[in-house]
Amino acid sequence: MTENGDLDGGLLVRRGVVVPARELRWRFSRSSGPGGQGVNTTDSRVELSFDVANSPSLPDDLRERALRNLRLVDGVITIAAGDSRSQLRNREAARERLLQALREATKAPPPTRRPTKPTKGSQRRRLDAKTRRGAVKKLRGRPDE
């Protein structure tokens, strides 16, 4: 396995959750980005699609989180990459973007905050600061005669 979550062509989203390569759909087209003489003949732009809603490889709880947190069209996320002249580099960029999006979307929500009361010391410091500030502002007025 490599650092970008590549596992025999699949994506390692979380520990124990792998999206196999057969669930990823690739499309290639001509890129509008930089190029040379071969710009009009090379299909270097890449679109990578993954059907989140119907994927059997995602557990139900992660699928629900992903559906809630991702911008999807009919349950499918599509990542486009056309920044590079090389199709291979664009494929790698699209895989990395999809992996990051899935990891971010399936992240567990933060723990809920337990409300606490301010300490007596913090209340006293706050009131003392307000009193000092009021005294400073009072000195800015016209002197009494």
mmCIF file of N, CA and C in Angstrom:
data_model
loop_
_atom_site.group_PDB
_atom_site.id
_atom_site.type_symbol
_atom_site.label_atom_id
_atom_site.label_comp_id
_atom_site.label_asym_id
_atom_site.label_seq_id
_atom_site.Cartn_x
_atom_site.Cartn_y
_atom_site.Cartn_z
ATOM 1 N N MET A 1 0.849 -1.184 0.000
ATOM 2 C CA MET A 1 0.000 0.000 0.000
ATOM 3 C C MET A 1 0.888 1.240 0.000
ATOM 4 N N THR A 2 0.515 2.267 -0.779
ATOM 5 C CA THR A 2 1.288 3.502 -0.836
ATOM 6 C C THR A 2 0.672 4.541 0.072
ATOM 7 N N GLU A 3 1.347 5.688 0.188
ATOM 8 C CA GLU A 3 0.889 6.729 1.106
ATOM 9 C C GLU A 3 -0.430 7.358 0.694
ATOM 10 N N ASN A 4 -0.788 7.331 -0.595
ATOM 11 C CA ASN A 4 -2.038 7.963 -1.016
ATOM 12 C C ASN A 4 -3.218 7.004 -0.970
ATOM 13 N N GLY A 5 -3.070 5.893 -0.237
ATOM 14 C CA GLY A 5 -4.199 5.003 -0.040
ATOM 15 C C GLY A 5 -4.411 4.021 -1.168
ATOM 16 N N ASP A 6 -3.415 3.817 -2.025
ATOM 17 C CA ASP A 6 -3.549 2.899 -3.149
ATOM 18 C C ASP A 6 -3.350 1.468 -2.658
ATOM 19 N N LEU A 7 -4.334 0.627 -2.873
ATOM 20 C CA LEU A 7 -4.267 -0.764 -2.445
ATOM 21 C C LEU A 7 -4.731 -1.611 -3.605
ATOM 22 N N ASP A 8 -3.782 -2.038 -4.457
ATOM 23 C CA ASP A 8 -4.100 -2.818 -5.658
ATOM 24 C C ASP A 8 -5.152 -2.118 -6.517
ATOM 25 N N GLY A 9 -5.014 -0.831 -6.708
ATOM 26 C CA GLY A 9 -5.941 -0.077 -7.533
ATOM 27 C C GLY A 9 -7.137 0.459 -6.775
ATOM 28 N N GLY A 10 -7.362 -0.011 -5.545
ATOM 29 C CA GLY A 10 -8.475 0.465 -4.734
ATOM 30 C C GLY A 10 -8.043 1.634 -3.865
ATOM 31 N N LEU A 11 -9.013 2.238 -3.195
ATOM 32 C CA LEU A 11 -8.735 3.372 -2.317
ATOM 33 C C LEU A 11 -8.994 2.980 -0.872
ATOM 34 N N LEU A 12 -7.998 3.165 -0.006
ATOM 35 C CA LEU A 12 -8.152 2.907 1.420
ATOM 36 C C LEU A 12 -8.717 4.165 2.065
ATOM 37 N N VAL A 13 -10.015 4.162 2.325
ATOM 38 C CA VAL A 13 -10.685 5.345 2.880
ATOM 39 C C VAL A 13 -10.452 5.419 4.382
ATOM 40 N N ARG A 14 -10.710 4.343 5.069
ATOM 41 C CA ARG A 14 -10.501 4.233 6.510
ATOM 42 C C ARG A 14 -9.949 2.843 6.786
ATOM 43 N N ARG A 15 -9.531 2.623 8.005
ATOM 44 C CA ARG A 15 -9.047 1.288 8.369
ATOM 45 C C ARG A 15 -10.182 0.283 8.173
ATOM 46 N N GLY A 16 -9.939 -0.690 7.336
ATOM 47 C CA GLY A 16 -10.939 -1.720 7.078
ATOM 48 C C GLY A 16 -11.950 -1.357 6.005
ATOM 49 N N VAL A 17 -11.864 -0.160 5.437
ATOM 50 C CA VAL A 17 -12.800 0.257 4.392
ATOM 51 C C VAL A 17 -12.001 0.574 3.131
ATOM 52 N N VAL A 18 -12.144 -0.282 2.137
ATOM 53 C CA VAL A 18 -11.435 -0.118 0.871
ATOM 54 C C VAL A 18 -12.459 -0.043 -0.254
ATOM 55 N N VAL A 19 -12.333 0.977 -1.097
ATOM 56 C CA VAL A 19 -13.162 1.075 -2.290
ATOM 57 C C VAL A 19 -12.387 0.392 -3.417
ATOM 58 N N PRO A 20 -12.887 -0.740 -3.923
ATOM 59 C CA PRO A 20 -12.145 -1.456 -4.966
ATOM 60 C C PRO A 20 -12.131 -0.683 -6.283
ATOM 61 N N ALA A 21 -11.119 -0.948 -7.079
ATOM 62 C CA ALA A 21 -10.943 -0.239 -8.352
ATOM 63 C C ALA A 21 -12.125 -0.469 -9.290
ATOM 64 N N ARG A 22 -12.807 -1.605 -9.192
ATOM 65 C CA ARG A 22 -13.921 -1.890 -10.108
ATOM 66 C C ARG A 22 -15.113 -0.955 -9.876
ATOM 67 N N GLU A 23 -15.163 -0.266 -8.715
ATOM 68 C CA GLU A 23 -16.253 0.666 -8.456
ATOM 69 C C GLU A 23 -15.936 2.084 -8.930
ATOM 70 N N LEU A 24 -14.727 2.306 -9.399
ATOM 71 C CA LEU A 24 -14.331 3.628 -9.896
ATOM 72 C C LEU A 24 -14.544 3.679 -11.400
ATOM 73 N N ARG A 25 -15.119 4.762 -11.894
ATOM 74 C CA ARG A 25 -15.363 4.942 -13.332
ATOM 75 C C ARG A 25 -14.495 6.090 -13.833
ATOM 76 N N TRP A 26 -13.743 5.815 -14.899
ATOM 77 C CA TRP A 26 -12.836 6.805 -15.489
ATOM 78 C C TRP A 26 -13.392 7.269 -16.830
ATOM 79 N N ARG A 27 -13.245 8.580 -17.101
ATOM 80 C CA ARG A 27 -13.545 9.140 -18.428
ATOM 81 C C ARG A 27 -12.403 10.058 -18.801
ATOM 82 N N PHE A 28 -12.071 10.064 -20.069
ATOM 83 C CA PHE A 28 -10.955 10.875 -20.540
ATOM 84 C C PHE A 28 -11.431 11.778 -21.673
ATOM 85 N N SER A 29 -10.905 12.992 -21.702
ATOM 86 C CA SER A 29 -11.262 13.932 -22.762
ATOM 87 C C SER A 29 -10.089 14.876 -22.991
ATOM 88 N N ARG A 30 -10.225 15.721 -23.968
ATOM 89 C CA ARG A 30 -9.160 16.669 -24.263
ATOM 90 C C ARG A 30 -9.193 17.801 -23.248
ATOM 91 N N SER A 31 -8.050 18.109 -22.745
ATOM 92 C CA SER A 31 -7.936 19.130 -21.724
ATOM 93 C C SER A 31 -7.823 20.505 -22.362
ATOM 94 N N SER A 32 -8.340 21.517 -21.674
ATOM 95 C CA SER A 32 -8.222 22.883 -22.172
ATOM 96 C C SER A 32 -6.978 23.560 -21.606
ATOM 97 N N GLY A 33 -6.221 22.835 -20.803
ATOM 98 C CA GLY A 33 -5.058 23.403 -20.144
ATOM 99 C C GLY A 33 -3.842 23.476 -21.042
ATOM 100 N N PRO A 34 -2.656 23.547 -20.434
ATOM 101 C CA PRO A 34 -1.420 23.704 -21.205
ATOM 102 C C PRO A 34 -1.123 22.480 -22.043
ATOM 103 N N GLY A 35 -0.394 22.706 -23.116
ATOM 104 C CA GLY A 35 -0.022 21.603 -23.994
ATOM 105 C C GLY A 35 0.933 22.097 -25.047
ATOM 106 N N GLY A 36 1.229 21.257 -25.963
ATOM 107 C CA GLY A 36 2.120 21.638 -27.055
ATOM 108 C C GLY A 36 1.446 21.305 -28.360
ATOM 109 N N GLN A 37 2.181 20.762 -29.285
ATOM 110 C CA GLN A 37 1.597 20.410 -30.566
ATOM 111 C C GLN A 37 0.589 19.274 -30.428
ATOM 112 N N GLY A 38 0.762 18.440 -29.383
ATOM 113 C CA GLY A 38 -0.135 17.308 -29.210
ATOM 114 C C GLY A 38 -1.382 17.626 -28.413
ATOM 115 N N VAL A 39 -1.614 18.909 -28.106
ATOM 116 C CA VAL A 39 -2.733 19.262 -27.239
ATOM 117 C C VAL A 39 -4.080 18.880 -27.853
ATOM 118 N N ASN A 40 -4.175 18.903 -29.171
ATOM 119 C CA ASN A 40 -5.460 18.605 -29.805
ATOM 120 C C ASN A 40 -5.669 17.116 -30.063
ATOM 121 N N THR A 41 -4.679 16.306 -29.770
ATOM 122 C CA THR A 41 -4.814 14.872 -30.031
ATOM 123 C C THR A 41 -4.716 14.034 -28.768
ATOM 124 N N THR A 42 -4.359 14.639 -27.635
ATOM 125 C CA THR A 42 -4.141 13.873 -26.410
ATOM 126 C C THR A 42 -5.322 14.034 -25.468
ATOM 127 N N ASP A 43 -5.872 12.902 -25.018
ATOM 128 C CA ASP A 43 -6.958 12.926 -24.040
ATOM 129 C C ASP A 43 -6.340 12.915 -22.646
ATOM 130 N N SER A 44 -5.936 14.096 -22.169
ATOM 131 C CA SER A 44 -5.243 14.146 -20.892
ATOM 132 C C SER A 44 -6.157 14.539 -19.730
ATOM 133 N N ARG A 45 -7.324 15.100 -19.992
ATOM 134 C CA ARG A 45 -8.249 15.463 -18.915
ATOM 135 C C ARG A 45 -8.913 14.197 -18.401
ATOM 136 N N VAL A 46 -9.073 14.118 -17.076
ATOM 137 C CA VAL A 46 -9.585 12.911 -16.433
ATOM 138 C C VAL A 46 -10.796 13.261 -15.576
ATOM 139 N N GLU A 47 -11.827 12.430 -15.653
ATOM 140 C CA GLU A 47 -12.960 12.511 -14.728
ATOM 141 C C GLU A 47 -13.074 11.172 -14.026
ATOM 142 N N LEU A 48 -13.069 11.208 -12.704
ATOM 143 C CA LEU A 48 -13.175 10.007 -11.888
ATOM 144 C C LEU A 48 -14.495 10.059 -11.138
ATOM 145 N N SER A 49 -15.331 9.032 -11.305
ATOM 146 C CA SER A 49 -16.647 8.989 -10.664
ATOM 147 C C SER A 49 -16.738 7.791 -9.736
ATOM 148 N N PHE A 50 -17.468 7.998 -8.648
ATOM 149 C CA PHE A 50 -17.696 6.928 -7.682
ATOM 150 C C PHE A 50 -19.134 7.025 -7.195
ATOM 151 N N ASP A 51 -19.877 5.925 -7.311
ATOM 152 C CA ASP A 51 -21.285 5.875 -6.907
ATOM 153 C C ASP A 51 -21.356 5.596 -5.410
ATOM 154 N N VAL A 52 -21.467 6.659 -4.628
ATOM 155 C CA VAL A 52 -21.478 6.539 -3.172
ATOM 156 C C VAL A 52 -22.759 5.856 -2.699
ATOM 157 N N ALA A 53 -23.886 6.229 -3.280
ATOM 158 C CA ALA A 53 -25.177 5.733 -2.815
ATOM 159 C C ALA A 53 -25.338 4.231 -2.998
ATOM 160 N N ASN A 54 -24.751 3.652 -4.035
ATOM 161 C CA ASN A 54 -24.955 2.231 -4.322
ATOM 162 C C ASN A 54 -23.705 1.388 -4.111
ATOM 163 N N SER A 55 -22.722 1.910 -3.415
ATOM 164 C CA SER A 55 -21.474 1.170 -3.225
ATOM 165 C C SER A 55 -21.627 0.113 -2.137
ATOM 166 N N PRO A 56 -21.354 -1.145 -2.464
ATOM 167 C CA PRO A 56 -21.417 -2.181 -1.430
ATOM 168 C C PRO A 56 -20.199 -2.184 -0.508
ATOM 169 N N SER A 57 -19.154 -1.459 -0.869
ATOM 170 C CA SER A 57 -17.930 -1.481 -0.073
ATOM 171 C C SER A 57 -17.966 -0.495 1.097
ATOM 172 N N LEU A 58 -18.905 0.442 1.104
ATOM 173 C CA LEU A 58 -19.013 1.392 2.214
ATOM 174 C C LEU A 58 -20.015 0.876 3.239
ATOM 175 N N PRO A 59 -19.635 0.831 4.512
ATOM 176 C CA PRO A 59 -20.611 0.477 5.549
ATOM 177 C C PRO A 59 -21.733 1.523 5.607
ATOM 178 N N ASP A 60 -22.880 1.121 6.127
ATOM 179 C CA ASP A 60 -24.063 1.994 6.121
ATOM 180 C C ASP A 60 -23.813 3.332 6.817
ATOM 181 N N ASP A 61 -23.141 3.319 7.977
ATOM 182 C CA ASP A 61 -22.937 4.581 8.696
ATOM 183 C C ASP A 61 -22.030 5.533 7.910
ATOM 184 N N LEU A 62 -20.976 4.995 7.286
ATOM 185 C CA LEU A 62 -20.089 5.854 6.490
ATOM 186 C C LEU A 62 -20.799 6.350 5.228
ATOM 187 N N ARG A 63 -21.630 5.502 4.623
ATOM 188 C CA ARG A 63 -22.369 5.913 3.431
ATOM 189 C C ARG A 63 -23.307 7.072 3.774
ATOM 190 N N GLU A 64 -24.005 6.966 4.913
ATOM 191 C CA GLU A 64 -24.915 8.043 5.325
ATOM 192 C C GLU A 64 -24.162 9.353 5.542
ATOM 193 N N ARG A 65 -22.996 9.276 6.218
ATOM 194 C CA ARG A 65 -22.186 10.481 6.425
ATOM 195 C C ARG A 65 -21.742 11.082 5.100
ATOM 196 N N ALA A 66 -21.293 10.225 4.188
ATOM 197 C CA ALA A 66 -20.814 10.707 2.886
ATOM 198 C C ALA A 66 -21.955 11.342 2.094
ATOM 199 N N LEU A 67 -23.130 10.722 2.107
ATOM 200 C CA LEU A 67 -24.272 11.284 1.381
ATOM 201 C C LEU A 67 -24.677 12.633 1.961
ATOM 202 N N ARG A 68 -24.528 12.777 3.269
ATOM 203 C CA ARG A 68 -24.890 14.030 3.928
ATOM 204 C C ARG A 68 -23.871 15.123 3.657
ATOM 205 N N ASN A 69 -22.577 14.765 3.586
ATOM 206 C CA ASN A 69 -21.518 15.772 3.557
ATOM 207 C C ASN A 69 -20.958 16.096 2.174
ATOM 208 N N LEU A 70 -21.235 15.266 1.178
ATOM 209 C CA LEU A 70 -20.685 15.504 -0.156
ATOM 210 C C LEU A 70 -21.723 16.121 -1.076
ATOM 211 N N ARG A 71 -21.234 16.882 -2.046
ATOM 212 C CA ARG A 71 -22.129 17.401 -3.092
ATOM 213 C C ARG A 71 -22.195 16.336 -4.181
ATOM 214 N N LEU A 72 -23.335 15.686 -4.282
ATOM 215 C CA LEU A 72 -23.475 14.558 -5.198
ATOM 216 C C LEU A 72 -24.561 14.821 -6.226
ATOM 217 N N VAL A 73 -24.431 14.193 -7.380
ATOM 218 C CA VAL A 73 -25.469 14.202 -8.404
ATOM 219 C C VAL A 73 -25.952 12.767 -8.526
ATOM 220 N N ASP A 74 -27.182 12.524 -8.114
ATOM 221 C CA ASP A 74 -27.769 11.177 -8.128
ATOM 222 C C ASP A 74 -26.910 10.174 -7.356
ATOM 223 N N GLY A 75 -26.308 10.612 -6.245
ATOM 224 C CA GLY A 75 -25.525 9.725 -5.404
ATOM 225 C C GLY A 75 -24.124 9.446 -5.913
ATOM 226 N N VAL A 76 -23.680 10.166 -6.953
ATOM 227 C CA VAL A 76 -22.368 9.925 -7.559
ATOM 228 C C VAL A 76 -21.505 11.167 -7.382
ATOM 229 N N ILE A 77 -20.267 10.967 -6.904
ATOM 230 C CA ILE A 77 -19.307 12.067 -6.818
ATOM 231 C C ILE A 77 -18.381 11.964 -8.030
ATOM 232 N N THR A 78 -18.139 13.101 -8.663
ATOM 233 C CA THR A 78 -17.264 13.143 -9.837
ATOM 234 C C THR A 78 -16.165 14.165 -9.596
ATOM 235 N N ILE A 79 -14.933 13.724 -9.779
ATOM 236 C CA ILE A 79 -13.753 14.572 -9.613
ATOM 237 C C ILE A 79 -13.102 14.731 -10.978
ATOM 238 N N ALA A 80 -12.804 15.971 -11.354
ATOM 239 C CA ALA A 80 -12.155 16.238 -12.642
ATOM 240 C C ALA A 80 -10.746 16.766 -12.393
ATOM 241 N N ALA A 81 -9.811 16.352 -13.236
ATOM 242 C CA ALA A 81 -8.436 16.834 -13.148
ATOM 243 C C ALA A 81 -7.904 17.021 -14.557
ATOM 244 N N GLY A 82 -7.443 18.222 -14.856
ATOM 245 C CA GLY A 82 -6.884 18.511 -16.167
ATOM 246 C C GLY A 82 -5.757 19.505 -16.073
ATOM 247 N N ASP A 83 -5.131 19.591 -14.903
ATOM 248 C CA ASP A 83 -4.102 20.597 -14.669
ATOM 249 C C ASP A 83 -2.792 20.266 -15.374
ATOM 250 N N SER A 84 -2.521 18.993 -15.536
ATOM 251 C CA SER A 84 -1.241 18.573 -16.088
ATOM 252 C C SER A 84 -1.380 18.180 -17.555
ATOM 253 N N ARG A 85 -0.259 18.173 -18.274
ATOM 254 C CA ARG A 85 -0.264 17.707 -19.662
ATOM 255 C C ARG A 85 -0.296 16.192 -19.724
ATOM 256 N N SER A 86 0.063 15.549 -18.615
ATOM 257 C CA SER A 86 0.155 14.098 -18.578
ATOM 258 C C SER A 86 -1.137 13.489 -18.043
ATOM 259 N N GLN A 87 -1.682 12.518 -18.767
ATOM 260 C CA GLN A 87 -2.881 11.832 -18.308
ATOM 261 C C GLN A 87 -2.601 11.080 -17.011
ATOM 262 N N LEU A 88 -1.412 10.502 -16.896
ATOM 263 C CA LEU A 88 -1.056 9.756 -15.695
ATOM 264 C C LEU A 88 -1.068 10.652 -14.461
ATOM 265 N N ARG A 89 -0.475 11.851 -14.580
ATOM 266 C CA ARG A 89 -0.474 12.781 -13.441
ATOM 267 C C ARG A 89 -1.883 13.248 -13.114
ATOM 268 N N ASN A 90 -2.706 13.454 -14.136
ATOM 269 C CA ASN A 90 -4.096 13.839 -13.884
ATOM 270 C C ASN A 90 -4.871 12.710 -13.218
ATOM 271 N N ARG A 91 -4.579 11.463 -13.592
ATOM 272 C CA ARG A 91 -5.226 10.313 -12.935
ATOM 273 C C ARG A 91 -4.850 10.268 -11.461
ATOM 274 N N GLU A 92 -3.560 10.472 -11.179
ATOM 275 C CA GLU A 92 -3.098 10.464 -9.788
ATOM 276 C C GLU A 92 -3.740 11.597 -8.995
ATOM 277 N N ALA A 93 -3.848 12.780 -9.603
ATOM 278 C CA ALA A 93 -4.456 13.925 -8.927
ATOM 279 C C ALA A 93 -5.932 13.658 -8.639
ATOM 280 N N ALA A 94 -6.647 13.074 -9.595
ATOM 281 C CA ALA A 94 -8.066 12.774 -9.398
ATOM 282 C C ALA A 94 -8.257 11.744 -8.292
ATOM 283 N N ARG A 95 -7.411 10.699 -8.263
ATOM 284 C CA ARG A 95 -7.503 9.682 -7.203
ATOM 285 C C ARG A 95 -7.265 10.313 -5.839
ATOM 286 N N GLU A 96 -6.256 11.180 -5.758
ATOM 287 C CA GLU A 96 -5.935 11.821 -4.480
ATOM 288 C C GLU A 96 -7.079 12.728 -4.017
ATOM 289 N N ARG A 97 -7.665 13.492 -4.936
ATOM 290 C CA ARG A 97 -8.783 14.376 -4.579
ATOM 291 C C ARG A 97 -9.996 13.578 -4.120
ATOM 292 N N LEU A 98 -10.286 12.481 -4.812
ATOM 293 C CA LEU A 98 -11.412 11.631 -4.407
ATOM 294 C C LEU A 98 -11.160 11.030 -3.032
ATOM 295 N N LEU A 99 -9.955 10.557 -2.813
ATOM 296 C CA LEU A 99 -9.611 9.972 -1.520
ATOM 297 C C LEU A 99 -9.763 10.992 -0.395
ATOM 298 N N GLN A 100 -9.247 12.199 -0.606
ATOM 299 C CA GLN A 100 -9.372 13.248 0.412
ATOM 300 C C GLN A 100 -10.827 13.610 0.665
ATOM 301 N N ALA A 101 -11.626 13.703 -0.397
ATOM 302 C CA ALA A 101 -13.047 14.035 -0.244
ATOM 303 C C ALA A 101 -13.770 12.953 0.548
ATOM 304 N N LEU A 102 -13.501 11.684 0.247
ATOM 305 C CA LEU A 102 -14.156 10.589 0.969
ATOM 306 C C LEU A 102 -13.713 10.541 2.424
ATOM 307 N N ARG A 103 -12.423 10.735 2.672
ATOM 308 C CA ARG A 103 -11.942 10.729 4.059
ATOM 309 C C ARG A 103 -12.557 11.871 4.862
ATOM 310 N N GLU A 104 -12.631 13.046 4.262
ATOM 311 C CA GLU A 104 -13.208 14.201 4.957
ATOM 312 C C GLU A 104 -14.703 14.004 5.216
ATOM 313 N N ALA A 105 -15.411 13.476 4.219
ATOM 314 C CA ALA A 105 -16.862 13.313 4.338
ATOM 315 C C ALA A 105 -17.258 12.211 5.309
ATOM 316 N N THR A 106 -16.399 11.202 5.491
ATOM 317 C CA THR A 106 -16.750 10.091 6.377
ATOM 318 C C THR A 106 -16.139 10.238 7.761
ATOM 319 N N LYS A 107 -15.519 11.387 8.026
ATOM 320 C CA LYS A 107 -14.927 11.630 9.332
ATOM 321 C C LYS A 107 -16.019 11.670 10.400
ATOM 322 N N ALA A 108 -15.729 11.106 11.566
ATOM 323 C CA ALA A 108 -16.704 11.102 12.660
ATOM 324 C C ALA A 108 -16.946 12.528 13.136
ATOM 325 N N PRO A 109 -18.183 12.849 13.511
ATOM 326 C CA PRO A 109 -18.449 14.206 14.002
ATOM 327 C C PRO A 109 -17.720 14.446 15.321
ATOM 328 N N PRO A 110 -17.361 15.697 15.606
ATOM 329 C CA PRO A 110 -16.663 15.978 16.860
ATOM 330 C C PRO A 110 -17.584 15.708 18.050
ATOM 331 N N PRO A 111 -17.017 15.403 19.216
ATOM 332 C CA PRO A 111 -17.864 15.160 20.384
ATOM 333 C C PRO A 111 -18.642 16.422 20.751
ATOM 334 N N THR A 112 -19.844 16.222 21.270
ATOM 335 C CA THR A 112 -20.671 17.378 21.638
ATOM 336 C C THR A 112 -20.088 18.054 22.871
ATOM 337 N N ARG A 113 -20.217 19.361 22.920
ATOM 338 C CA ARG A 113 -19.670 20.141 24.017
ATOM 339 C C ARG A 113 -20.567 20.026 25.233
ATOM 340 N N ARG A 114 -19.941 19.777 26.377
ATOM 341 C CA ARG A 114 -20.697 19.788 27.631
ATOM 342 C C ARG A 114 -20.665 21.201 28.179
ATOM 343 N N PRO A 115 -21.839 21.806 28.377
ATOM 344 C CA PRO A 115 -21.839 23.183 28.881
ATOM 345 C C PRO A 115 -21.278 23.259 30.305
ATOM 346 N N THR A 116 -20.460 24.267 30.554
ATOM 347 C CA THR A 116 -19.894 24.479 31.886
ATOM 348 C C THR A 116 -20.173 25.909 32.321
ATOM 349 N N LYS A 117 -20.064 26.132 33.636
ATOM 350 C CA LYS A 117 -20.269 27.482 34.161
ATOM 351 C C LYS A 117 -18.913 28.166 34.301
ATOM 352 N N PRO A 118 -18.892 29.504 34.160
ATOM 353 C CA PRO A 118 -17.627 30.212 34.366
ATOM 354 C C PRO A 118 -17.206 30.108 35.839
ATOM 355 N N THR A 119 -15.891 30.056 36.079
ATOM 356 C CA THR A 119 -15.391 29.973 37.453
ATOM 357 C C THR A 119 -15.566 31.312 38.152
ATOM 358 N N LYS A 120 -15.527 31.281 39.472
ATOM 359 C CA LYS A 120 -15.650 32.527 40.248
ATOM 360 C C LYS A 120 -14.506 33.478 39.905
ATOM 361 N N GLY A 121 -13.310 32.921 39.748
ATOM 362 C CA GLY A 121 -12.154 33.759 39.418
ATOM 363 C C GLY A 121 -12.316 34.446 38.071
ATOM 364 N N SER A 122 -12.839 33.719 37.058
ATOM 365 C CA SER A 122 -13.004 34.333 35.742
ATOM 366 C C SER A 122 -14.091 35.404 35.784
ATOM 367 N N GLN A 123 -15.133 35.165 36.577
ATOM 368 C CA GLN A 123 -16.181 36.191 36.712
ATOM 369 C C GLN A 123 -15.613 37.453 37.365
ATOM 370 N N ARG A 124 -14.803 37.262 38.409
ATOM 371 C CA ARG A 124 -14.212 38.408 39.118
ATOM 372 C C ARG A 124 -13.264 39.172 38.185
ATOM 373 N N ARG A 125 -12.418 38.450 37.429
ATOM 374 C CA ARG A 125 -11.490 39.112 36.497
ATOM 375 C C ARG A 125 -12.259 39.905 35.436
ATOM 376 N N ARG A 126 -13.361 39.337 34.949
ATOM 377 C CA ARG A 126 -14.157 40.024 33.931
ATOM 378 C C ARG A 126 -14.744 41.320 34.486
ATOM 379 N N LEU A 127 -15.306 41.254 35.691
ATOM 380 C CA LEU A 127 -15.902 42.464 36.280
ATOM 381 C C LEU A 127 -14.838 43.505 36.611
ATOM 382 N N ASP A 128 -13.657 43.063 37.087
ATOM 383 C CA ASP A 128 -12.574 44.014 37.367
ATOM 384 C C ASP A 128 -12.126 44.709 36.086
ATOM 385 N N ALA A 129 -12.027 43.962 34.985
ATOM 386 C CA ALA A 129 -11.614 44.543 33.709
ATOM 387 C C ALA A 129 -12.645 45.561 33.234
ATOM 388 N N LYS A 130 -13.931 45.250 33.430
ATOM 389 C CA LYS A 130 -14.978 46.195 33.026
ATOM 390 C C LYS A 130 -14.895 47.482 33.859
ATOM 391 N N THR A 131 -14.619 47.323 35.135
ATOM 392 C CA THR A 131 -14.506 48.500 36.006
ATOM 393 C C THR A 131 -13.326 49.367 35.580
ATOM 394 N N ARG A 132 -12.170 48.739 35.318
ATOM 395 C CA ARG A 132 -10.993 49.498 34.873
ATOM 396 C C ARG A 132 -11.264 50.209 33.558
ATOM 397 N N ARG A 133 -11.905 49.509 32.634
ATOM 398 C CA ARG A 133 -12.196 50.103 31.327
ATOM 399 C C ARG A 133 -13.135 51.297 31.476
ATOM 400 N N GLY A 134 -14.130 51.150 32.351
ATOM 401 C CA GLY A 134 -15.053 52.264 32.590
ATOM 402 C C GLY A 134 -14.344 53.472 33.176
ATOM 403 N N ALA A 135 -13.382 53.219 34.076
ATOM 404 C CA ALA A 135 -12.625 54.316 34.685
ATOM 405 C C ALA A 135 -11.797 55.041 33.631
ATOM 406 N N VAL A 136 -11.170 54.283 32.710
ATOM 407 C CA VAL A 136 -10.379 54.895 31.649
ATOM 408 C C VAL A 136 -11.265 55.770 30.777
ATOM 409 N N LYS A 137 -12.448 55.290 30.440
ATOM 410 C CA LYS A 137 -13.337 56.066 29.575
ATOM 411 C C LYS A 137 -13.863 57.313 30.299
ATOM 412 N N LYS A 138 -14.055 57.185 31.606
ATOM 413 C CA LYS A 138 -14.547 58.336 32.373
ATOM 414 C C LYS A 138 -13.518 59.474 32.363
ATOM 415 N N LEU A 139 -12.241 59.135 32.358
ATOM 416 C CA LEU A 139 -11.172 60.146 32.353
ATOM 417 C C LEU A 139 -11.123 60.909 31.021
ATOM 418 N N ARG A 140 -11.741 60.377 29.980
ATOM 419 C CA ARG A 140 -11.703 61.037 28.674
ATOM 420 C C ARG A 140 -12.696 62.208 28.587
ATOM 421 N N GLY A 141 -13.586 62.305 29.538
ATOM 422 C CA GLY A 141 -14.601 63.354 29.483
ATOM 423 C C GLY A 141 -14.025 64.730 29.799
ATOM 424 N N ARG A 142 -14.874 65.755 29.777
ATOM 425 C CA ARG A 142 -14.440 67.112 30.131
ATOM 426 C C ARG A 142 -14.148 67.185 31.627
ATOM 427 N N PRO A 143 -13.127 67.875 31.950
ATOM 428 C CA PRO A 143 -12.855 68.012 33.406
ATOM 429 C C PRO A 143 -13.947 68.846 34.078
ATOM 430 N N ASP A 144 -14.321 68.422 35.288
ATOM 431 C CA ASP A 144 -15.343 69.164 36.045
ATOM 432 C C ASP A 144 -14.716 70.415 36.637
ATOM 433 N N GLU A 145 -15.507 71.501 36.682
ATOM 434 C CA GLU A 145 -14.953 72.751 37.202
ATOM 435 C C GLU A 145 -15.292 72.967 38.615
#
